[in-house]
Short mmCIF file of C-alpha atoms and ligand atoms in Angstrom, two decimals:
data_model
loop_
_atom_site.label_atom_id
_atom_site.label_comp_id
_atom_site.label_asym_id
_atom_site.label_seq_id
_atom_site.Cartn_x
_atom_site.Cartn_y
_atom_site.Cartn_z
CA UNK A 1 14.38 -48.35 -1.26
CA UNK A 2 16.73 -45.61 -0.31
CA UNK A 3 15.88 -41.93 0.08
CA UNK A 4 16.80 -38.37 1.48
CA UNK A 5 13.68 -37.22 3.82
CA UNK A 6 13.31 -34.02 5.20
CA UNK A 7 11.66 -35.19 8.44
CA UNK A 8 11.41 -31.43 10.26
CA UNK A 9 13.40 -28.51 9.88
CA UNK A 10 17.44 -28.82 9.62
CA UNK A 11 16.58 -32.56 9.54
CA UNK A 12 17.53 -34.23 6.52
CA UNK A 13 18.67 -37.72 6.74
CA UNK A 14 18.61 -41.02 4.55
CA UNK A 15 15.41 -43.24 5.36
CA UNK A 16 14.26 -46.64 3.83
CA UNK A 17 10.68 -46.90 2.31
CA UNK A 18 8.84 -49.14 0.72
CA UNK A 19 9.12 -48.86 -3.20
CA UNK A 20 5.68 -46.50 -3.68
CA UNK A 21 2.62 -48.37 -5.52
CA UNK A 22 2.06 -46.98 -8.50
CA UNK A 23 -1.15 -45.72 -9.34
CA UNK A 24 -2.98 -45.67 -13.17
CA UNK A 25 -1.52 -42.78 -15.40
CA UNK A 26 1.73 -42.49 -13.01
CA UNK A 27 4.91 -44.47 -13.97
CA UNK A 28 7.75 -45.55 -11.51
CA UNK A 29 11.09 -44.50 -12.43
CA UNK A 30 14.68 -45.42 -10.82
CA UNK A 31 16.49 -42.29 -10.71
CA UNK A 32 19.67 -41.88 -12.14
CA UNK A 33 20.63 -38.29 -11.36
CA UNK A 34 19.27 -35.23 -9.32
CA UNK A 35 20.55 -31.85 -8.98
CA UNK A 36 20.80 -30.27 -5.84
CA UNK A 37 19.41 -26.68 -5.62
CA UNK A 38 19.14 -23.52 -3.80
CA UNK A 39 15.21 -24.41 -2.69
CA UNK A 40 16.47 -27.92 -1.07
CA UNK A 41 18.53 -25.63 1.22
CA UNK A 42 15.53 -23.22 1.45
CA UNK A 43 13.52 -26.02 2.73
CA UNK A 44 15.48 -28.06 4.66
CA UNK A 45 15.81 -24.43 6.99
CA UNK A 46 12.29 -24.33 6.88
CA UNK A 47 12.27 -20.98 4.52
CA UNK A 48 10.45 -22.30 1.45
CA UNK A 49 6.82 -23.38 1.90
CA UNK A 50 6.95 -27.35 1.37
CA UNK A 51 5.57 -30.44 2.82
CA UNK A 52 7.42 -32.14 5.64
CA UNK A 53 7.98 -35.68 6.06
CA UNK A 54 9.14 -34.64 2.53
CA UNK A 55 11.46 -36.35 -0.29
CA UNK A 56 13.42 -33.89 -1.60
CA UNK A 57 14.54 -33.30 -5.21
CA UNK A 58 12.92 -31.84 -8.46
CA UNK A 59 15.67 -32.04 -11.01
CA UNK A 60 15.69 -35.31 -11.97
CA UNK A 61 15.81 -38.18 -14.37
CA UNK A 62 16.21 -41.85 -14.95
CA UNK A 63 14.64 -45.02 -16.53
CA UNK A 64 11.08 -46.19 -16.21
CA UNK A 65 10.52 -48.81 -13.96
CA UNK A 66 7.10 -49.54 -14.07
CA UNK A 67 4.12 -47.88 -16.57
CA UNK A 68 0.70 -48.81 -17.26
CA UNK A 69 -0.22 -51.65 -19.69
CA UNK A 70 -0.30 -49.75 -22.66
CA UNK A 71 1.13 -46.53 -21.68
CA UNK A 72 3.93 -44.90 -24.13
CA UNK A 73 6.11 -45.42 -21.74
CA UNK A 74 8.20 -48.97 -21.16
CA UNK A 75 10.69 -50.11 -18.92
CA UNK A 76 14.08 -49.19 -19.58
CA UNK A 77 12.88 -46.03 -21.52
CA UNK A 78 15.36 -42.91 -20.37
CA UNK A 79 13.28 -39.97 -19.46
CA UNK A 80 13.55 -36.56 -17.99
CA UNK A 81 10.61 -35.24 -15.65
CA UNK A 82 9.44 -31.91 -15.55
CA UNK A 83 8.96 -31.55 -11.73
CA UNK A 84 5.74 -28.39 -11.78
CA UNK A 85 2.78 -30.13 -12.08
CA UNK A 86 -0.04 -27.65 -13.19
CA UNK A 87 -4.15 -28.25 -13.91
CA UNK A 88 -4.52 -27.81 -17.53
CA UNK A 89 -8.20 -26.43 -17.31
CA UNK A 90 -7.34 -23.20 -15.66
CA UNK A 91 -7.45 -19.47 -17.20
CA UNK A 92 -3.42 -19.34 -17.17
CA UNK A 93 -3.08 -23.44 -18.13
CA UNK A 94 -5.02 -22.85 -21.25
CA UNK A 95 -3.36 -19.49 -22.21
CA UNK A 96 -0.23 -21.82 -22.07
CA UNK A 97 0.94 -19.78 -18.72
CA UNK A 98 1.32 -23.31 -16.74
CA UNK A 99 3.77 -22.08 -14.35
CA UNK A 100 1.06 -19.25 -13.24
CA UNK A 101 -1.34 -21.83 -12.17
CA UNK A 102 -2.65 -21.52 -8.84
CA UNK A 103 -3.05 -25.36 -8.49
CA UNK A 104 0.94 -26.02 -9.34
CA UNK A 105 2.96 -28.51 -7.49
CA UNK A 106 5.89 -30.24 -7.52
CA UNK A 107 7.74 -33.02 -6.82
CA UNK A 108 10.41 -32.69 -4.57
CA UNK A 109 8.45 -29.44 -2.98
CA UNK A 110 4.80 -30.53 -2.34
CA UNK A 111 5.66 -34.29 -3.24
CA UNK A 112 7.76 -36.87 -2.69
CA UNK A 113 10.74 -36.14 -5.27
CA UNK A 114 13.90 -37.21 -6.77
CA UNK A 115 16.47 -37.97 -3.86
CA UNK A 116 15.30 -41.89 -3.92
CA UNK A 117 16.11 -44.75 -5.88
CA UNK A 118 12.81 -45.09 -7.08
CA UNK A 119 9.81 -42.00 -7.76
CA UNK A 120 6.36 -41.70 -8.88
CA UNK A 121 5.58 -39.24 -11.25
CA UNK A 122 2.64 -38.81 -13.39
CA UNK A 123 3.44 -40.02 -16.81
CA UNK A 124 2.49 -36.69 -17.92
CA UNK A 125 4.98 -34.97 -16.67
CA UNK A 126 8.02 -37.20 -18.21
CA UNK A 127 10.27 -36.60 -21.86
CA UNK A 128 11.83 -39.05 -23.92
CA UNK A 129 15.71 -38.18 -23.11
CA UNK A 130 17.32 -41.58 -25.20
CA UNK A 131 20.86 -40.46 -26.22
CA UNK A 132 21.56 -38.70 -23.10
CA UNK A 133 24.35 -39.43 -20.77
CA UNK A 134 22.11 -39.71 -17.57
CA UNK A 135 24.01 -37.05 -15.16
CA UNK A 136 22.40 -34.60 -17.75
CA UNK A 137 19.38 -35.11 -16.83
CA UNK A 138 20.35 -33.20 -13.55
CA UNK A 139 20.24 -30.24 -15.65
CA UNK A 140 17.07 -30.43 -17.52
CA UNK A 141 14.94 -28.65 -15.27
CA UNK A 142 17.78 -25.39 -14.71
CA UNK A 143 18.09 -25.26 -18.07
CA UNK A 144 14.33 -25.60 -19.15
CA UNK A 145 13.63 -22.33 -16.82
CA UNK A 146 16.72 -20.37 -18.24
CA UNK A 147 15.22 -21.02 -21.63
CA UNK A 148 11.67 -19.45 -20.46
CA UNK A 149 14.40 -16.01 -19.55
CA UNK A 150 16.20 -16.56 -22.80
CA UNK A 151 12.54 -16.55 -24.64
CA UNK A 152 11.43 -13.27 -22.74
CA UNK A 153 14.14 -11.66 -23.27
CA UNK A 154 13.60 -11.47 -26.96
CA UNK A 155 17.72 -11.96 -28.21
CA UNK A 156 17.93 -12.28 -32.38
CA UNK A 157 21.95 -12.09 -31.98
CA UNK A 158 24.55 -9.24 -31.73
CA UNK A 159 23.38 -7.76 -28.62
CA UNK A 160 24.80 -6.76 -25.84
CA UNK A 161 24.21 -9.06 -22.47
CA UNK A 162 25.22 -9.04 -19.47
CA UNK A 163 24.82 -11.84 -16.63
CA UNK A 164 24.72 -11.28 -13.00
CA UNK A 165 25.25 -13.95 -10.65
CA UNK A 166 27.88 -17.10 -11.61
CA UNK A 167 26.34 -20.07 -10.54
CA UNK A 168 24.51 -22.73 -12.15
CA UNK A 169 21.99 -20.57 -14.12
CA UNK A 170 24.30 -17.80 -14.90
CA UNK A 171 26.91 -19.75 -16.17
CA UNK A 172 23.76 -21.30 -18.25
CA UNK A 173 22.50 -18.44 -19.36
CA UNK A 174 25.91 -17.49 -20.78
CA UNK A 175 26.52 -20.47 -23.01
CA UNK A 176 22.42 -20.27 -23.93
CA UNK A 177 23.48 -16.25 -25.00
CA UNK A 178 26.32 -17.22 -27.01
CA UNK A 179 23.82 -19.96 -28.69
CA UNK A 180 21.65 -16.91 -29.04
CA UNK A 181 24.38 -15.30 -30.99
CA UNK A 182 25.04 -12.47 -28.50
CA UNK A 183 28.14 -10.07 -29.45
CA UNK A 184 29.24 -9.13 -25.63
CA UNK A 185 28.68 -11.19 -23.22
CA UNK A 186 29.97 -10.06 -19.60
CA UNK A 187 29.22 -12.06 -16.25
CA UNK A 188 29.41 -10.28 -13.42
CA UNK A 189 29.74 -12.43 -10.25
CA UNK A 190 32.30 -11.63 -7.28
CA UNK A 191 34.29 -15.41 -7.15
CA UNK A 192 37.06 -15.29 -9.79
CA UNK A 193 36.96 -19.35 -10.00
CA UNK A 194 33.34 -18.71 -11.55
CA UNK A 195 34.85 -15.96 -13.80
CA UNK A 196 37.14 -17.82 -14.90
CA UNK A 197 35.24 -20.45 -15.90
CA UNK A 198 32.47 -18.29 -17.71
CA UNK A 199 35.19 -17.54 -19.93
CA UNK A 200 35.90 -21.26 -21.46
CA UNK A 201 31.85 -21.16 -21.59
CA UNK A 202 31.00 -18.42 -23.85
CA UNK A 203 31.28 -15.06 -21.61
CA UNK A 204 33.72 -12.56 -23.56
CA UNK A 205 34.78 -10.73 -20.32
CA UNK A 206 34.14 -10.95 -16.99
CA UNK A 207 34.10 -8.43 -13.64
CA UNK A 208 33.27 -8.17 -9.98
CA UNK A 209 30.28 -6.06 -9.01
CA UNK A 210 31.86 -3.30 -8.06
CA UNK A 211 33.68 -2.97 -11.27
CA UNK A 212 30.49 -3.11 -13.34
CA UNK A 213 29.16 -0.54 -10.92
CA UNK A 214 32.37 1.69 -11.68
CA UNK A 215 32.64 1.19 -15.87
CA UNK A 216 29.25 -0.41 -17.14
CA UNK A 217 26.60 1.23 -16.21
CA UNK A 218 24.20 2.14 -18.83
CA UNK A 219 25.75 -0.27 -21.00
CA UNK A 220 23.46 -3.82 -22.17
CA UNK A 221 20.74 -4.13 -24.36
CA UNK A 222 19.81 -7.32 -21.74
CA UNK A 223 20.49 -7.71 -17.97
CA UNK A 224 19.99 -11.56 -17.09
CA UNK A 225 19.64 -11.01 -13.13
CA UNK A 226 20.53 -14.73 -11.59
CA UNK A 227 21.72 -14.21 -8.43
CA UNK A 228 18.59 -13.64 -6.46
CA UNK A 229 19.73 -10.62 -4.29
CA UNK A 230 18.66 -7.66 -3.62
CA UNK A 231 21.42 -5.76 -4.29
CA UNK A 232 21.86 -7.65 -7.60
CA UNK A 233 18.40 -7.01 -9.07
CA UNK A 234 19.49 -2.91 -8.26
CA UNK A 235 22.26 -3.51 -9.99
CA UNK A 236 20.51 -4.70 -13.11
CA UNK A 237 18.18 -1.72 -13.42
CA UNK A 238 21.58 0.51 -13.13
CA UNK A 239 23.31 -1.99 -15.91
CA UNK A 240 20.53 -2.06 -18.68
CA UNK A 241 21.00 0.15 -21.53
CA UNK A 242 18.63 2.80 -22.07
CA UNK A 243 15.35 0.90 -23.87
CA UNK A 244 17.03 -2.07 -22.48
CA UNK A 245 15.80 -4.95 -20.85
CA UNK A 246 15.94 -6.91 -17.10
CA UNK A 247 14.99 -10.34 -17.26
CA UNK A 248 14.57 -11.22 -13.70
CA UNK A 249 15.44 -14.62 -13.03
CA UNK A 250 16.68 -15.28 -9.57
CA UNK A 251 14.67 -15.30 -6.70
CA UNK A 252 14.82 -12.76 -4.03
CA UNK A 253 13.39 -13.18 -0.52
CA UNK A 254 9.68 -12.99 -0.35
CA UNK A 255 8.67 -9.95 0.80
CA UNK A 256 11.74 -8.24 0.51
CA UNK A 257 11.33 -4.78 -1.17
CA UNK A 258 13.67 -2.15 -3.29
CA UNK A 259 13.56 1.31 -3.64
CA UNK A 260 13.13 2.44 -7.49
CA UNK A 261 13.20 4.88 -9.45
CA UNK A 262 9.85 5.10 -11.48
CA UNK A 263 10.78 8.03 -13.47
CA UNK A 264 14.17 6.51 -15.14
CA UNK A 265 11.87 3.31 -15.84
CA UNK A 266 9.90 5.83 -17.81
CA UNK A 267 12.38 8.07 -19.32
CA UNK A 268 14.76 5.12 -19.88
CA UNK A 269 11.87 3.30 -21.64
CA UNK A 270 13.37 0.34 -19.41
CA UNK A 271 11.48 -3.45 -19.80
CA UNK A 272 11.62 -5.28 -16.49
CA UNK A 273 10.61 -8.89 -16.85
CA UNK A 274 10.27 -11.60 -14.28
CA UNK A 275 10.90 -15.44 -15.47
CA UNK A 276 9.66 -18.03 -13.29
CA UNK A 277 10.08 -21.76 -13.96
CA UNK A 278 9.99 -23.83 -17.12
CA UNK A 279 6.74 -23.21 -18.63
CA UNK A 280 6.50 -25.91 -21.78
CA UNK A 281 10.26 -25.48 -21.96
CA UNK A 282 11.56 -28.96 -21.04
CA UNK A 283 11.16 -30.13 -24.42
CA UNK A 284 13.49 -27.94 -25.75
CA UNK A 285 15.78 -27.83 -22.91
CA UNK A 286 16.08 -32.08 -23.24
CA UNK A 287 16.62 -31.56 -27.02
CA UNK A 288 19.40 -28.73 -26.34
CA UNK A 289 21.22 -31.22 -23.91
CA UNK A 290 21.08 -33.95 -26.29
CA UNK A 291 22.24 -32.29 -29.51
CA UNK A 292 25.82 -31.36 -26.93
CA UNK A 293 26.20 -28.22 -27.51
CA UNK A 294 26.33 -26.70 -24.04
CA UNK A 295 29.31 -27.73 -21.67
CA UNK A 296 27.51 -29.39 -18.53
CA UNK A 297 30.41 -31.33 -17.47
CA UNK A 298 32.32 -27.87 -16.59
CA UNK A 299 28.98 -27.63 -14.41
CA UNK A 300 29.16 -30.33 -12.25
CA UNK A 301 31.45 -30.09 -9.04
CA UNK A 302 30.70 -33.13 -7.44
CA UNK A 303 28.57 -36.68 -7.95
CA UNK A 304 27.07 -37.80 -4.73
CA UNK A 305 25.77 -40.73 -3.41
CA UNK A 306 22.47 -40.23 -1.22
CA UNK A 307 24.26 -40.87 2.57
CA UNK A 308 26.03 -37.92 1.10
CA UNK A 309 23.46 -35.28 0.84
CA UNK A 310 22.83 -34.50 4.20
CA UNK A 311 26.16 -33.16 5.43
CA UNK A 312 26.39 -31.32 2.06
CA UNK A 313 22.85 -29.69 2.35
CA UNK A 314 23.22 -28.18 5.75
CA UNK A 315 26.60 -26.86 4.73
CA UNK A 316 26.82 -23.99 2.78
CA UNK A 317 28.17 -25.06 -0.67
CA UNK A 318 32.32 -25.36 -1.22
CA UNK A 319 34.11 -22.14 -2.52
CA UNK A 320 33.98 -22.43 -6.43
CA UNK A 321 31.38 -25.18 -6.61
CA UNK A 322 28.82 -25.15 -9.23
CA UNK A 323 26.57 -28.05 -9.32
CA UNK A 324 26.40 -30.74 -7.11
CA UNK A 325 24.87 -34.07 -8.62
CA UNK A 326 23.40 -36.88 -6.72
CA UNK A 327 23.23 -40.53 -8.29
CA UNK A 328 20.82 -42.21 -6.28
CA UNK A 329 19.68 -45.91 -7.98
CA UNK A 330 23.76 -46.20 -9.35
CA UNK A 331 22.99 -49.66 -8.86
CA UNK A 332 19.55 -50.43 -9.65
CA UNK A 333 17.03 -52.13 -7.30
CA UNK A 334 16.22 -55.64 -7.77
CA UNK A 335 12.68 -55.81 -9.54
P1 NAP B 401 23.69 -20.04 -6.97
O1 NAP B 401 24.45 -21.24 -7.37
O2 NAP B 401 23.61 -19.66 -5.55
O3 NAP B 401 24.31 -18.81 -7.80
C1 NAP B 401 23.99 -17.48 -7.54
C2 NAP B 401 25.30 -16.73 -7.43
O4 NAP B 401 25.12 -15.35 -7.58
C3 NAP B 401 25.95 -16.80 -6.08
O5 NAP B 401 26.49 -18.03 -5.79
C4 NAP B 401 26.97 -15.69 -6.18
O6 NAP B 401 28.20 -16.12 -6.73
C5 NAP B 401 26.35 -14.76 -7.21
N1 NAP B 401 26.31 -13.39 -6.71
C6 NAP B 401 26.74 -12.32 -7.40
N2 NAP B 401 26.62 -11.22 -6.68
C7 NAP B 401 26.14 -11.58 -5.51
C8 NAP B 401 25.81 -10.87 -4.34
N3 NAP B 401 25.97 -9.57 -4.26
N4 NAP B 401 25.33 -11.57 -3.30
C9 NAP B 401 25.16 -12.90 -3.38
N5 NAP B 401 25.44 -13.63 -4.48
C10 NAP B 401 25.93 -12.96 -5.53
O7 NAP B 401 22.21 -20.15 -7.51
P2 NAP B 401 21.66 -20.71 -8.89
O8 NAP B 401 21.23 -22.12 -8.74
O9 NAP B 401 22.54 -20.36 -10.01
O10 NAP B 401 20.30 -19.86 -8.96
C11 NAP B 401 20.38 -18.46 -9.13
C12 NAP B 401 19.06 -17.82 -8.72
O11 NAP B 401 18.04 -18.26 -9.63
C13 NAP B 401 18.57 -18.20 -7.33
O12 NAP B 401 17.93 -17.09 -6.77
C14 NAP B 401 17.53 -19.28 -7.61
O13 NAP B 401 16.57 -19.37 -6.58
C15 NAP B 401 16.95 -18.76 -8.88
N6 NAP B 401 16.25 -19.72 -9.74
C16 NAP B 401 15.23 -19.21 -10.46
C17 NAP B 401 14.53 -20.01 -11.31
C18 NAP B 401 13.42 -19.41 -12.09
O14 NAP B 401 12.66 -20.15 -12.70
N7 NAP B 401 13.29 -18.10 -12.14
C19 NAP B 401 14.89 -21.34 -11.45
C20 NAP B 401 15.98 -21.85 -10.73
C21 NAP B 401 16.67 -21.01 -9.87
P3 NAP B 401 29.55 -15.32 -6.30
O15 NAP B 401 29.86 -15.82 -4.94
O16 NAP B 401 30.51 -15.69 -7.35
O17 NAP B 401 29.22 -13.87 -6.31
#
């Protein structure tokens, strides 16, 4: 079979393996679509902490190849994987805090992952996804951890929200708010391709950064950070209403620090929340992409085969370009 291995650092490049043997409780599964992300890039340059020779790739879905005798999974079956992989006895595991878990790992990060025709994955990390056109299933995982931000951030509908940052998660974070029943909705992001296209997704107006810094500060009952910057996350705090709330979901640098004010936290009664991965959310985020009603089409800028990947990852990502989705058992293996 056919993969995308991270053999060192800036080395990505397609490699043939043997199909992996599958071992009791895991399942094999011919992957049918995989999202490219931020942390491929991160890893590929050697930023993110990961295992090297490495498959990349942990958003990612497809049809069961193989299962145990008796498993509930069968051949054929269409399933999206939740890629974190925690203990389940732990203190945070059992408080339902999985992502906390000091054991977690993940395909694609620690593991061998989705950028291969074929993947083993513990059976208890798959979801039924029948009904769902398989390029979805690229967006499982982004969606399942914008859902954990959409559940911290508390929205009943008719607040105020805004969105920083217009790529993938921002722009889903703006179709999950209008879901949510949100009355504003502004995205704030500096390309005005991404603007634009907030606005056929649910955003009711749109502005650079420097225009929210110069009319809207002060203003949302709920800043959705997604940008991962630090200049962003400022921004936020300055954006929040007063007793408003941050919901921090992008990722800054580790060990990169901000200055703050502690005494308008106080006096503001402002609620700063982090949100990190997908936390028993995949379930719901499968069930949102099946019922249809978020655009992911809009999402996707282009389908790529897996001799594509390479080039793309060590480039920095096309002007405009939202998700990139990688097909990699289009044709399937022969059994
Ligand atoms: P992305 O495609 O890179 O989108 C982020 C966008 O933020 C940028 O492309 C950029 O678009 C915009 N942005 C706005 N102001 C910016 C500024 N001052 N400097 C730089 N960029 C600015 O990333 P993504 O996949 O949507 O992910 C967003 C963040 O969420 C990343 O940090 C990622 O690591 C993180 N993440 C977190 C979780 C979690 O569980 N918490 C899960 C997945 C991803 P413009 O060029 O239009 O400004």
């Amino acid at each position: 079979m056919r993969c995308v291995e991270v053999q060192g650092v800036g080395l990505a490049a397609v490699a043939e393996r043997a199909v992996p043997e599958r071992r009791p409780g895991w399942v094999l599964i011919d992957v049918l679509a995989c999202g490219l992300c931020g942390t491929d890039r991160h890893i590929l340059r050697g930023e993110y902490p990961s295992r090297m020779p490495l498959v990349l790739g942990h958003e990612f879905g497809g049809r069961v190849r193989e299962a145990d005798p008796g498993s509930r999974w069968h051949a054929g079956d269409l399933v999206s994987v939740d890629p974190n992989i925690s203990c389940g006895a732990c203190s945070h595991c059992t408080a339902g805090r999985v992502a906390l878990c000091p054991e977690r790992y993940a395909l694609g990060v620690d593991i061998d992952g989705g950028l291969s025709e074929v993947v083993a994955v513990p059976e208890s990390q798959l979801y039924a996804a029948s009904g769902i056109n398989p390029l979805h299933l690229a967006f499982v995982e982004p969606l399942a951890c914008c859902l954990r931000g959409m559940d911290l951030s508390s929205l009943r509908g008719g607040e105020s929200v805004a969105v920083i940052g217009g790529g993938v998660m921002g722009q889903l974070v703006v179709q999950l708010a209008a879901l949510a029943g949100a009355s504003r909705i502004t995205l704030i992001t500096r390309q005005e391709s991404r603007r634009e296209l907030a606005e056929t997704l649910g955003a009711t107006d749109t502005c650079s950064p420097d225009e929210a810094d110069r009319d809207l500060s002060r203003t949302y009952d709920v800043v959705f950070e997604c940008a991962g910057v630090l200049e962003t996350v400022a921004q936020s705090l300055r954006l929040a209403r007063r007793g408003g709330s941050v919901i921090l979901l992008g990722i800054p640098p580790e060990g990169a620090t901000l200055p703050i004010s502690p005494f308008d936290l106080v006096v503001d009664e402002l609620r700063v929340q982090g949100s990190v991965l997908n936390p028993l959310t995949q379930e719901r985020a499968v069930a949102i992409v099946r019922e249809g009603s978020l655009d992911l089409d809009a999402l996707i800028s282009r389908r790529l085969t897996l001799d594509e990947v390479g080039d793309v990852l060590a480039s920095q990502p096309g002007a405009g370009d939202i998700k990139y989705v990688v097909e990699p058992a289009a044709r399937p293996l022969a059994p």
